[in-house]
XYZ file of C-alpha atoms in Angstrom:
638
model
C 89.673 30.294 -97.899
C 88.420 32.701 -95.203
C 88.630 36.790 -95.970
C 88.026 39.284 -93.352
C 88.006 42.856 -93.857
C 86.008 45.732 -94.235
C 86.803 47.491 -97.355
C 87.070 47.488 -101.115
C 90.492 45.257 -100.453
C 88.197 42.447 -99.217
C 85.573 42.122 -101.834
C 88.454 42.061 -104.436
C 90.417 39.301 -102.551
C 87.543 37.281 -101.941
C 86.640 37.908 -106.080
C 89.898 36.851 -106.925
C 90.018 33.954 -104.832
C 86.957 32.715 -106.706
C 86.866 33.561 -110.523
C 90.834 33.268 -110.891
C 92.143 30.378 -108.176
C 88.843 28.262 -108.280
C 88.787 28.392 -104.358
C 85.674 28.191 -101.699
C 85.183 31.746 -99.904
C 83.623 32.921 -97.098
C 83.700 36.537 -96.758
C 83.245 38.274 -92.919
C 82.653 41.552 -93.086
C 80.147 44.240 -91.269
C 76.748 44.954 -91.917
C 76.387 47.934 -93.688
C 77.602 49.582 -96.976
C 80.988 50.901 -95.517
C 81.620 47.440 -95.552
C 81.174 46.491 -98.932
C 83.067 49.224 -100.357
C 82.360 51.312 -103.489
C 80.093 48.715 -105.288
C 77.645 48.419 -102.292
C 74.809 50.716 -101.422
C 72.611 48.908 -98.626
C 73.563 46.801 -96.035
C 72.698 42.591 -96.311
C 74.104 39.424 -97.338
C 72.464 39.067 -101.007
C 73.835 42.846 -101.605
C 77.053 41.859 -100.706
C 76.805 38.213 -103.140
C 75.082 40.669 -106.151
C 78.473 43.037 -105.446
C 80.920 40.525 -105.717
C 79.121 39.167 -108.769
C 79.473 42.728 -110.614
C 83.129 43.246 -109.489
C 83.577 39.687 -110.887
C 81.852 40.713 -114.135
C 83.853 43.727 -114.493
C 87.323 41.902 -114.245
C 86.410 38.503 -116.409
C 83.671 40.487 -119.064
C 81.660 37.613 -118.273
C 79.260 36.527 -115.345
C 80.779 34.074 -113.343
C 80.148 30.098 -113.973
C 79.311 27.573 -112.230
C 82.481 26.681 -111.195
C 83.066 29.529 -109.354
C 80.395 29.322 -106.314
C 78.876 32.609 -104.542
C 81.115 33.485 -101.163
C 79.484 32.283 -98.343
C 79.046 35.223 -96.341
C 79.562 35.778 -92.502
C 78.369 39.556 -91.051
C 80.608 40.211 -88.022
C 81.842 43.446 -87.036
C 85.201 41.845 -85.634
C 86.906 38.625 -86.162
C 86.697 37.107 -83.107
C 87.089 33.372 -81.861
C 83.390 32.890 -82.318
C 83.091 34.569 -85.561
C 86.479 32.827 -86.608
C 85.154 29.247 -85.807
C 81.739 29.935 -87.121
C 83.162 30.959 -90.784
C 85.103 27.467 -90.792
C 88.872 28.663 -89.452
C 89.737 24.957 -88.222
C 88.757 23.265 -91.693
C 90.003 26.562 -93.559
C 93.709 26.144 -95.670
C 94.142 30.070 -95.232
C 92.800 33.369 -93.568
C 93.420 37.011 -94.977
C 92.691 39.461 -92.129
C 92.428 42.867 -94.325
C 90.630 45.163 -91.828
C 92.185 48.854 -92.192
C 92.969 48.789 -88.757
C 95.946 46.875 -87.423
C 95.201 46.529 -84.108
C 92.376 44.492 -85.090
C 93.865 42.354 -87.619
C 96.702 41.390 -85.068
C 93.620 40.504 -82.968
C 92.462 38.100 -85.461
C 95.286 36.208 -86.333
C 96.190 35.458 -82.833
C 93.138 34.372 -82.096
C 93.158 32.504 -85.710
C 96.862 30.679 -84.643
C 95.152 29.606 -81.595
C 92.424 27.710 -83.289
C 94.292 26.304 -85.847
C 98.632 26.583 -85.501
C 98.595 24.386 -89.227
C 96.479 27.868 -90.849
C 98.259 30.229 -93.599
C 98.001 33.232 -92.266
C 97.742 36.516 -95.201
C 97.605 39.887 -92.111
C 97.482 43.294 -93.616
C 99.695 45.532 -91.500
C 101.124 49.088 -92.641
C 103.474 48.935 -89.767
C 106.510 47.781 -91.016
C 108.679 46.538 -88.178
C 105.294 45.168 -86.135
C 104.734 43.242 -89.259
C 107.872 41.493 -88.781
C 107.850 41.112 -85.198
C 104.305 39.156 -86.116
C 105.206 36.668 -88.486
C 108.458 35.525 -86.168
C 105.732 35.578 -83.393
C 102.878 33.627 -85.306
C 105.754 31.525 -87.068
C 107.130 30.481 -83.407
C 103.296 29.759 -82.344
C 102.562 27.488 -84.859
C 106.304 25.275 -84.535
C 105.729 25.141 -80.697
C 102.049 23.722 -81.136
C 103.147 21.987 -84.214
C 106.696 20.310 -83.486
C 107.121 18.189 -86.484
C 105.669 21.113 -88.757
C 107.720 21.099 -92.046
C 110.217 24.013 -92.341
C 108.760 25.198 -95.996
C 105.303 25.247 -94.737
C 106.577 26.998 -91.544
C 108.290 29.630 -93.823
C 104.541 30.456 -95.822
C 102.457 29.955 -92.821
C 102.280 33.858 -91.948
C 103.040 36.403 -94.567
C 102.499 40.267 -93.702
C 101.993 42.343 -96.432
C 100.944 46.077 -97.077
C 98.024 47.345 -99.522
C 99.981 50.396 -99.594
C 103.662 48.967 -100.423
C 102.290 46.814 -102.327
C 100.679 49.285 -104.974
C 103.056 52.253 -104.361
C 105.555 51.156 -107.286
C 102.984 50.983 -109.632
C 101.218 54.305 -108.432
C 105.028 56.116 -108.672
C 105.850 54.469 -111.504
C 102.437 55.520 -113.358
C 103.048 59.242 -112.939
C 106.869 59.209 -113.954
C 106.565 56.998 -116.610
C 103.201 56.466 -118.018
C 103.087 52.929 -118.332
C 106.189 52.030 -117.001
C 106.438 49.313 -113.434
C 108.852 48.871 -111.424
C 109.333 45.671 -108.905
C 111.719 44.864 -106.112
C 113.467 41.592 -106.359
C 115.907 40.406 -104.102
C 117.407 43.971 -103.312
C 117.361 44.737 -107.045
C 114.576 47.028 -109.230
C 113.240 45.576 -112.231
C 111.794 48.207 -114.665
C 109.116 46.963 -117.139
C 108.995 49.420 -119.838
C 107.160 50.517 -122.929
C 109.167 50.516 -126.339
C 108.713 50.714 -129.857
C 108.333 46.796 -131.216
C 111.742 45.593 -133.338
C 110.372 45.370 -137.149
C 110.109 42.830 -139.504
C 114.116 40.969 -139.662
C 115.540 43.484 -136.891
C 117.059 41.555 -133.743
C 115.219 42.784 -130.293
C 117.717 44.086 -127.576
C 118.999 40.346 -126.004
C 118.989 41.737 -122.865
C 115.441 42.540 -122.683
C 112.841 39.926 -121.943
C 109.332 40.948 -123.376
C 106.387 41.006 -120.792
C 103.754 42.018 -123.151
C 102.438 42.638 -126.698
C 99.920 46.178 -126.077
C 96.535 46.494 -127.361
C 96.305 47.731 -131.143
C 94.008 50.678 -129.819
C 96.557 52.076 -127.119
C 97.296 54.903 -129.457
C 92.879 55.289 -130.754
C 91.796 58.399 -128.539
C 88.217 57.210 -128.623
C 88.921 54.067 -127.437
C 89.350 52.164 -123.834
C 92.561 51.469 -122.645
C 92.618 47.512 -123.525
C 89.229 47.851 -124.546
C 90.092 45.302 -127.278
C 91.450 42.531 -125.387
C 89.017 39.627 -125.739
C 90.287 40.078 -129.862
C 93.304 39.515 -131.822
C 94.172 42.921 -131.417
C 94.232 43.087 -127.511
C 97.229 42.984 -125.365
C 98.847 39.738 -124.779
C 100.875 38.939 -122.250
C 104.040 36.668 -122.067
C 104.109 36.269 -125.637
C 106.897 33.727 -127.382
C 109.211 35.290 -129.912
C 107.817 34.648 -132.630
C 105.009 36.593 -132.388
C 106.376 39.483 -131.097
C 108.495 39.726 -134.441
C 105.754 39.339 -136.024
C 103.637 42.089 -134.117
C 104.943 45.365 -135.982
C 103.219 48.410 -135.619
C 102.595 47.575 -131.803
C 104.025 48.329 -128.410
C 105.434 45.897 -126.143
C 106.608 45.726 -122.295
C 109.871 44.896 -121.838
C 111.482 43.885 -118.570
C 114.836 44.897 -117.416
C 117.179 45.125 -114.470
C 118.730 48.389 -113.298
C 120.961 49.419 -111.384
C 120.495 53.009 -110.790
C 116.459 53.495 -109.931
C 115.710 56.568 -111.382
C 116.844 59.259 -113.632
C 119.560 61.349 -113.161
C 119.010 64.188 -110.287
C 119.358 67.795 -111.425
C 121.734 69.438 -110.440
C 119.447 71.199 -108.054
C 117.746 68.625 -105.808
C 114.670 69.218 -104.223
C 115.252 67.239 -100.981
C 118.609 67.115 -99.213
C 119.057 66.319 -95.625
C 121.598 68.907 -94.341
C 120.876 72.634 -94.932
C 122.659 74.335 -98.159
C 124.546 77.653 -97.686
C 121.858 79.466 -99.612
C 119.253 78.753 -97.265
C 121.505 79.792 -94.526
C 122.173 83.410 -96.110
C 119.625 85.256 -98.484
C 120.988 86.424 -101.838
C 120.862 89.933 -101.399
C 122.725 89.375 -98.415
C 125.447 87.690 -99.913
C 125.645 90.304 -102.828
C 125.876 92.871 -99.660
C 128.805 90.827 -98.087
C 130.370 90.581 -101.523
C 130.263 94.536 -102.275
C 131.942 95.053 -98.755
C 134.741 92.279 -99.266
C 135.496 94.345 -102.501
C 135.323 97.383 -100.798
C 137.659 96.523 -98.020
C 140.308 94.927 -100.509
C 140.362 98.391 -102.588
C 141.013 100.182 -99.675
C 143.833 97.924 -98.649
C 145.417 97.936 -101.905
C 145.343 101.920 -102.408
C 146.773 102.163 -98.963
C 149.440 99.841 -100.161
C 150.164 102.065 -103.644
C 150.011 105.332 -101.013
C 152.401 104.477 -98.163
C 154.314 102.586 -99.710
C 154.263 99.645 -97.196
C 153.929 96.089 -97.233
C 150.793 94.461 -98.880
C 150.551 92.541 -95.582
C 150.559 95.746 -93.422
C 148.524 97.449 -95.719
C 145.544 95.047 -95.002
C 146.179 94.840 -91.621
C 145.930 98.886 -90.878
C 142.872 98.984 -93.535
C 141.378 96.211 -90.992
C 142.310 98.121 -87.996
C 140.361 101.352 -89.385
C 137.601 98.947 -90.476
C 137.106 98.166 -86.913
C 137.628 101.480 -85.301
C 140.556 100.462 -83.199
C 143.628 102.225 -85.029
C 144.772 105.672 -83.692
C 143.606 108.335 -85.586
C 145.913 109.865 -88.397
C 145.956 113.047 -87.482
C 149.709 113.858 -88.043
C 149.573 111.638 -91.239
C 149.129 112.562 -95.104
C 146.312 113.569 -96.200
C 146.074 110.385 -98.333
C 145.919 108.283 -95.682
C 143.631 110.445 -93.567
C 141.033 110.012 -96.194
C 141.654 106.199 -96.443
C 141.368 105.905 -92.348
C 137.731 107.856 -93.120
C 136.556 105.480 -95.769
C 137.762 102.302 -93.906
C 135.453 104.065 -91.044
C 132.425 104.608 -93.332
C 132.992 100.910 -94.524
C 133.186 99.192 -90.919
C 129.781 100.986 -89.884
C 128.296 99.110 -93.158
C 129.474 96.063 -91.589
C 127.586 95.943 -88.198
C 124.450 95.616 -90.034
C 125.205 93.328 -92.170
C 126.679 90.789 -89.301
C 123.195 91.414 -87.623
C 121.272 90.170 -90.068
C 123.365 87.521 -91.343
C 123.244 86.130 -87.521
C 119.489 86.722 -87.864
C 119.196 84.830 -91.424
C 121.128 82.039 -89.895
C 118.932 81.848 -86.917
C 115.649 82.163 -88.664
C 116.699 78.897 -91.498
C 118.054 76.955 -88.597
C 114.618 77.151 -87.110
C 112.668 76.373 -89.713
C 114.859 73.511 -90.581
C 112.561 71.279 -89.467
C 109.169 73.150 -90.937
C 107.421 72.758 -94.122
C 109.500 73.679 -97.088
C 107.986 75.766 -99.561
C 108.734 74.724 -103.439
C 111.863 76.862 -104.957
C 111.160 79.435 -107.712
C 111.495 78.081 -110.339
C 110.884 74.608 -109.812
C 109.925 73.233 -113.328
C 109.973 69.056 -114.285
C 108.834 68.073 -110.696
C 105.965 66.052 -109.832
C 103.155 66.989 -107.749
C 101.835 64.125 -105.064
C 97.999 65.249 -104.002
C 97.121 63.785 -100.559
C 99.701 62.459 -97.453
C 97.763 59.152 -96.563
C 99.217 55.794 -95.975
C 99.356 55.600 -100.063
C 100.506 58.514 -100.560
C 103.240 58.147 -98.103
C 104.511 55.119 -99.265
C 104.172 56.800 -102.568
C 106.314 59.639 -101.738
C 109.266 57.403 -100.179
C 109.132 55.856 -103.185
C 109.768 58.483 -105.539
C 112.324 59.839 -103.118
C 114.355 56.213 -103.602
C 113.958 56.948 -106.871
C 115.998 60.565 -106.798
C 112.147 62.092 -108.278
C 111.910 65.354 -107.224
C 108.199 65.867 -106.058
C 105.839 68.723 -104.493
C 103.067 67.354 -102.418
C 99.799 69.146 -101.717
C 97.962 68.265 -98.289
C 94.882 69.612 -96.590
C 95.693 68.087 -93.094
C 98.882 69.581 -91.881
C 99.070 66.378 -88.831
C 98.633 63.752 -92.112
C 100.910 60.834 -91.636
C 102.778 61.377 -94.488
C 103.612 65.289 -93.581
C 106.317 64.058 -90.465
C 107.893 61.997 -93.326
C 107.989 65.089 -96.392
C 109.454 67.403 -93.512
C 112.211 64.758 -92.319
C 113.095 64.368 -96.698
C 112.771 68.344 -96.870
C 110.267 67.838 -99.621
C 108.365 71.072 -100.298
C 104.691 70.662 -99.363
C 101.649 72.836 -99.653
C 99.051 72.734 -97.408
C 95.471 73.630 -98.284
C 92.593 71.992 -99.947
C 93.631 71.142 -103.569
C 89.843 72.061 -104.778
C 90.823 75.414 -103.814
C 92.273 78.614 -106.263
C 96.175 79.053 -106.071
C 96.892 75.795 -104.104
C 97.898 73.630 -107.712
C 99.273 76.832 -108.476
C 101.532 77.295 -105.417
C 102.849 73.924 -106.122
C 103.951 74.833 -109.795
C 101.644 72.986 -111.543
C 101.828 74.967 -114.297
C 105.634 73.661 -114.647
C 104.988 70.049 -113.431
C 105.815 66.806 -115.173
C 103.084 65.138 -113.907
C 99.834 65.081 -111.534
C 99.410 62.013 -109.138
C 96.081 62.428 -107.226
C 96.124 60.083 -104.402
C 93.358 61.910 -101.596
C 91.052 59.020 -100.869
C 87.745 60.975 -102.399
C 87.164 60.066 -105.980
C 85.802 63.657 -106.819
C 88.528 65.731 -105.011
C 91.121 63.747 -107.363
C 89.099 64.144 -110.671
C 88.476 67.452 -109.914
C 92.180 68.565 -109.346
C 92.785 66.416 -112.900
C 90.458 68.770 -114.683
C 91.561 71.811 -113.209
C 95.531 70.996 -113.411
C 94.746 70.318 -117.529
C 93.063 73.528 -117.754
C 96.403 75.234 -116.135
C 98.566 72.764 -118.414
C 97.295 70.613 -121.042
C 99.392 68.120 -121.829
C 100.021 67.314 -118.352
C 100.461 63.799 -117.027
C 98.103 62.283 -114.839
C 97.409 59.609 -112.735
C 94.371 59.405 -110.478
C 93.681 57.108 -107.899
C 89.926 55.982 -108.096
C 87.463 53.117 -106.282
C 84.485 52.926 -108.926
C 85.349 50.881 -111.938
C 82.686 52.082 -113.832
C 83.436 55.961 -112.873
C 87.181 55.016 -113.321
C 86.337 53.895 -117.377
C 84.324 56.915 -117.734
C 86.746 59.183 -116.845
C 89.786 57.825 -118.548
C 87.867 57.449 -121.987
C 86.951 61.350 -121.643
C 90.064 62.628 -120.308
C 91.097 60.918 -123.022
C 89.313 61.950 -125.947
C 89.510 65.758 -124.598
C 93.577 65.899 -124.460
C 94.556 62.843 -126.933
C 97.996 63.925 -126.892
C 98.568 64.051 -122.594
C 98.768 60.618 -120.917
C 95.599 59.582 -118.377
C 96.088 56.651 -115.997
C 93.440 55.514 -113.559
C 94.660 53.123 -110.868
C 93.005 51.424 -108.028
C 95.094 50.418 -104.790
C 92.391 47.514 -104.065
C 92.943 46.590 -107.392
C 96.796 46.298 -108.003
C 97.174 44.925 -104.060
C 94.233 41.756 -104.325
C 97.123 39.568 -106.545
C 99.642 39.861 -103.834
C 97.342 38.696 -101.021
C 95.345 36.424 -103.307
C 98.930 34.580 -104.461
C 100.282 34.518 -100.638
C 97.221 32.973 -99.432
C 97.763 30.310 -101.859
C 101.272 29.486 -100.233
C 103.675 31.100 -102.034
C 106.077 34.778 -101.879
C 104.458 37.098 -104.187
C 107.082 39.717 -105.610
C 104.659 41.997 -107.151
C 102.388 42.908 -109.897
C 102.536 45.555 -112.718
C 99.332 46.458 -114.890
C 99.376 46.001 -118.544
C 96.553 47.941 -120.156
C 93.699 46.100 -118.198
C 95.477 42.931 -117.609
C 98.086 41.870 -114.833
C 101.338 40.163 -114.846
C 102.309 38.902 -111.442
C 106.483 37.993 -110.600
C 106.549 35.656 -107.416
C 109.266 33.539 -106.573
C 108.556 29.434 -105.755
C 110.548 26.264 -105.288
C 110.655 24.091 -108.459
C 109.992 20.786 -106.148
C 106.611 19.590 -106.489
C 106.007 21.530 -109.643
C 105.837 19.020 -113.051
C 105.478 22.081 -115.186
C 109.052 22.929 -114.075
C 110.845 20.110 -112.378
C 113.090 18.308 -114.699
C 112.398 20.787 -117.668
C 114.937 23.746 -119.322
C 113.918 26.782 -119.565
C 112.967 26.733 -122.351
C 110.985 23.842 -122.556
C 109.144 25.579 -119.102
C 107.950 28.356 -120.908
C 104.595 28.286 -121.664
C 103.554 31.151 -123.767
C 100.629 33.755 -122.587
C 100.625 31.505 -119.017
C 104.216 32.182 -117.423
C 107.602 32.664 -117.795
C 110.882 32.006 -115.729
C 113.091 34.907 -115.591
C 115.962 34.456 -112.758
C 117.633 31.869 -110.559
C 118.407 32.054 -107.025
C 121.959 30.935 -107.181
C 122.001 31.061 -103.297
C 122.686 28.312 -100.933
C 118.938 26.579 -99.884
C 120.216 27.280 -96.136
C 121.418 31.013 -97.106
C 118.345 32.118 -98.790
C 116.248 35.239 -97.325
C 112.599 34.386 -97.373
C 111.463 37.856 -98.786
C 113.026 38.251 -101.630
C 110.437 41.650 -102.338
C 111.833 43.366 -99.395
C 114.225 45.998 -101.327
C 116.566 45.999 -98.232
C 117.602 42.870 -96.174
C 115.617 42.620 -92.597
C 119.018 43.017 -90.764
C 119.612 46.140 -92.419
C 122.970 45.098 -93.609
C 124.562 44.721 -96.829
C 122.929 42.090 -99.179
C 124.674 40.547 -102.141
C 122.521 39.575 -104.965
C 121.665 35.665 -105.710
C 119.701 35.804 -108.814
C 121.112 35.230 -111.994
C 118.671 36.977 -114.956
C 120.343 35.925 -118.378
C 119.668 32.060 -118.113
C 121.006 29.501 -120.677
C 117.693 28.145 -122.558
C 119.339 24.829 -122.515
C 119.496 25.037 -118.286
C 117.333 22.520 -116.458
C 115.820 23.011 -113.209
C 116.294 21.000 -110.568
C 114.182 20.625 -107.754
C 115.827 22.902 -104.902
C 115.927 25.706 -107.654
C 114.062 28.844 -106.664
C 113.356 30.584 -109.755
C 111.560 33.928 -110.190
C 108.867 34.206 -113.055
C 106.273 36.081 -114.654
C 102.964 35.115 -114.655
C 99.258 35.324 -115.771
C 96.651 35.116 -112.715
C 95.304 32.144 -114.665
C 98.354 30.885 -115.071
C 99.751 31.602 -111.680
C 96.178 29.556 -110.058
C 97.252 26.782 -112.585
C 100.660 26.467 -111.246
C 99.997 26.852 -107.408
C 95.958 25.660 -107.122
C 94.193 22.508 -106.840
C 92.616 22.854 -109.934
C 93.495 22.810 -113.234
C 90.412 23.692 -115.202
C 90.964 24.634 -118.835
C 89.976 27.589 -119.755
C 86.136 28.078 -121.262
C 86.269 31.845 -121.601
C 88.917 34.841 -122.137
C 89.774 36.757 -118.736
C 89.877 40.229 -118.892
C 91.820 41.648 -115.490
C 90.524 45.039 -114.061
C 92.675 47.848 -114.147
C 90.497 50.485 -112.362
């Protein structure tokens, strides 16, 4: 396995790649700490091999063994054909290319197809449409050199994936929910969920499939999240039903499919595309209208009671003197003398008023398209720090999910700004560090705080101060350092037991994805659990004994994996991304999976079943090597 990048994402792949698939690595990346990422301080090869060892440490609690061999290491700035064929790309099974920069990754996996059309291909891309454009290109490359090529291994031999969509459910779904995940399957949203554990003799909810057994000391202030989990007590993942009736007292993840993906929208929504009547016309404008409308209808009914003529009449003279083009009543009772005056005195109110409704009108239409300032009183929203490729796919996905949100930006030309003005999200721009900025965005009547700038301090520092303003606030920072990232969450913590603190890190919660699709197979996503991870992908049953032949009940194997749906579709009908939450042709998708499966159901070999699964057990079912395990894994959250 080759890995090419230039950031955090890389180190982590090539880690994971190692310690949890068993594979060889060689790792191309720069010379120089920016390359290395947050673990690396000075440039050179044996830095690079002692970082990789830490991170490693860190995620498994344990130095690595022998069985997992140092990443050769290859210090090129690019990856180009020289570089490529000097790592080992025409020997190599697969090739992530996870620079930050598309351009250059498309670079490198041309150049990659050319050398070797049989090569998986794992390209991060945050362009959406180029990144499908690619894989039909790359996919068309390699049947043209490769003729006889089979069609499955055509189907995995590029896969595009985002860092960014890849972490942004779990990043929304942290500061909504706490703990709660949410992954796209087939055009459908799971929801993994935290509940309250049946009791001893009670019957758990049949349409819930557990995930997870959490840690005994989720609820001990002074303790890490998951700190436990090499012990009894720790969380446990894919557990079988009899010991999660047995585990009372304790959480547990549940899994369930929804239909509606968020919670239901007050009644005054935050974002709407058109613009609303009120923003058209002030309120003391309308109250002004209001008071003349009433006006002009007493006038037309005492004209009515004084002359005696038809209502209809009535209103039409009063209109007439409203306007100033009736004849004077100069021959005419005194009654209606006065009533002509008023009607006068009334019309000259009106001339104003149709100025600076025109005005009002003008002005909103204008600013249609500007930055929308958050509503008084706003209360239950949440507030999005930083506009970056995270936090824009962040922000799109709360808006799927009908979440009203503020978001706070320094840089009014961030990406994500063109996308908050075209959802008429309210935004606030200025540097969050600063007085009044968390205060403009109603922090002090937020739900919850998700920090995602990409400076470590700026989001820990907007933590402390938004707990200050409110202190059981929710919040959910996104930080690089693992060992910063524990020491923070244990404080914040311990200081406000009763307010929920999540660290996440996009590196982390994106490495699974790419690490599972460079083994060959369509990851669906990945959802933390304390600081373990379960990981849903979707495979063929062919070629797999663990599954081929078996029921489902018989396939599950406790703590390792679990199969939750079937793809009920037609092997010829099938769409090959089954995460994508809309269909490629932007049409209208129907559903193929089936969720509630018959225990007694036995799989057959062109099933495509989606399941849950460990990253241990996930290497055992799609690697080359089926080790057993020597040690207890203990997977990274930070």
């Amino acid at each position: 396995m080759i890995v090419c990048g230039d950031d955090a994402l890389a180190h982590r792949l090539a880690t994971e790649l190692r310690d949890v698939y068993r594979e060889h690595v060689t790792l191309v990346c720069p010379d120089g700490a920016s390359a290395a990422g947050p673990g690396l301080a000075a440039p050179g090869q044996g830095r690079a091999s002692v970082f990789l060892g830490r991170v490693s440490a860190a995620m498994t609690g344990t130095p690595a063994g022998p069985a997992a061999a140092a990443p050769a290491i290859v210090e090129a700035d690019e990856p180009a054909e020289t570089v490529l064929v000097s790592a080992g790309v025409t020997r190599a099974a697969a090739l992530a290319l996870v620079y930050d920069d598309d351009e250059t990754n498309i670079r490198g996996a041309l150049a990659a197809r050319r050398l070797n059309p049989g090569l998986r291909l794992v390209v991060r891309l945050y362009n959406r449409k180029l990144g499908q454009h690619l894989e039909q290109l790359l996919d068309q490359a390699a049947l043209v050199t490769r003729p006889g090529m089979d069609p499955a291994v055509l189907d995995a031999s590029t896969t595009v994936l985002s860092d960014a969509d890849t972490a942004a459910p779990a990043l929304a779904a942290s500061a909504v929910a706490g703990t709660s995940k949410v992954v796209h399957a087939d055009g459908l949203l799971l929801r993994a969920r935290e509940r309250t554990p049946p009791g001893l003799g009670e019957l758990a909810d049949p349409s819930l499939c557990t995930l997870a057994l959490l840690s005994a000391t989720t609820t001990d202030p002074a303790g890490e999240e998951g700190s436990d989990s090499s012990g009894a007590g720790g969380p446990q993942l894919l557990p079988d039903p009899c010991m999660v009736a047995s585990a009372t007292g304790r959480g547990t993840v549940v899994l369930e499919a929804v239909t509606h993906t968020g919670p239901p929208v007050p009644a005054r929504r935050l974002a709407r595309r058109g613009i609303r009547f009120s923003e058209l016309f002030s309120r003391r404008l309308r109250w002004a209208v209001a008071g003349l409308g009433l006006a002009v209808v007493a006038l037309a009914v005492a004209s009515w009671l004084t002359t005696g003529d038809h209502p209809l009449h009535a209103a039409y003279v009063t209109l007439l003197d409203l306007f100033s083009i009736n004849d004077p009543a100069v021959d005419e009772p005194l009654s209606r003398q006065v009533l002509q005056l008023l009607a006068g005195l009334v019309g000259l109110a009106l001339l104003p008023l149709l100025v600076a409704g025109a005005l009002e009108a003008l002005g909103a239409f204008r600013s249609a398209s500007a930055l929308r300032r958050p509503p008084r009183g706003l209360s239950g929203h949440l507030v999005l720090l930083g506009l970056g490729k995270v936090g824009t796919r962040v922000l799109a996905q709360l808006r799927d999910l009908d979440i009203p949100v503020v978001c706070v930006e320094e840089d009014p030309e961030a990406r994500g700004v063109a996308l908050a003005r075209r959802l008429r999200v309210p935004i606030v721009i200025g540097d969050v560090t600063q007085e009044g900025v968390l205060e403009a965005a109603k922090i002090h009547r937020a739900h919850a705080l998700l920090a995602l700038t990409s400076s470590d301090t700026t989001n820990l520092e907007a933590a402390l101060y938004a707990r200050t303003v409110k202190p059981d606030l929710r919040v959910s920072l996104r930080l690089y350092d693992d060992d910063f990232a524990t020491a923070v969450y244990r404080t914040l913590r311990a200081a406000h037991p009763d307010a929920v603190t999540r660290s996440r890190s996009v590196s982390h919660l994106a490495a699974p994805a790419f690490a599972g699709a460079m083994m060959g197979r369509q990851i669906l996503g990945a959802i933390p659990v304390e600081r373990r991870v379960l990981v849903f992908a979707a495979l063929v049953v062919a070629g797999h004994r663990q599954l081929e032949g078996r029921t489902i009940e018989e396939a599950f194997r406790p703590g390792a994996w679990r199969v939750l749906a079937l793809d009920t579709t037609a092997p010829a009908d099938r769409r090959p991304d089954l995460a994508s939450p809309h269909p490629a042709d932007g049409g209208h998708h129907a559903t193929g999976l089936v969720w509630n499966l018959h225990p007694g159901y036995v799989l057959k070999p062109d099933d495509r079943v989606v399941l849950a699964a460990t990253r241990q057990g996930l290497a055992e079912l799609l690697g080359r090597h089926h080790e057993p395990e020597t040690r207890a894994v203990r997977d990274g959250d930070r």
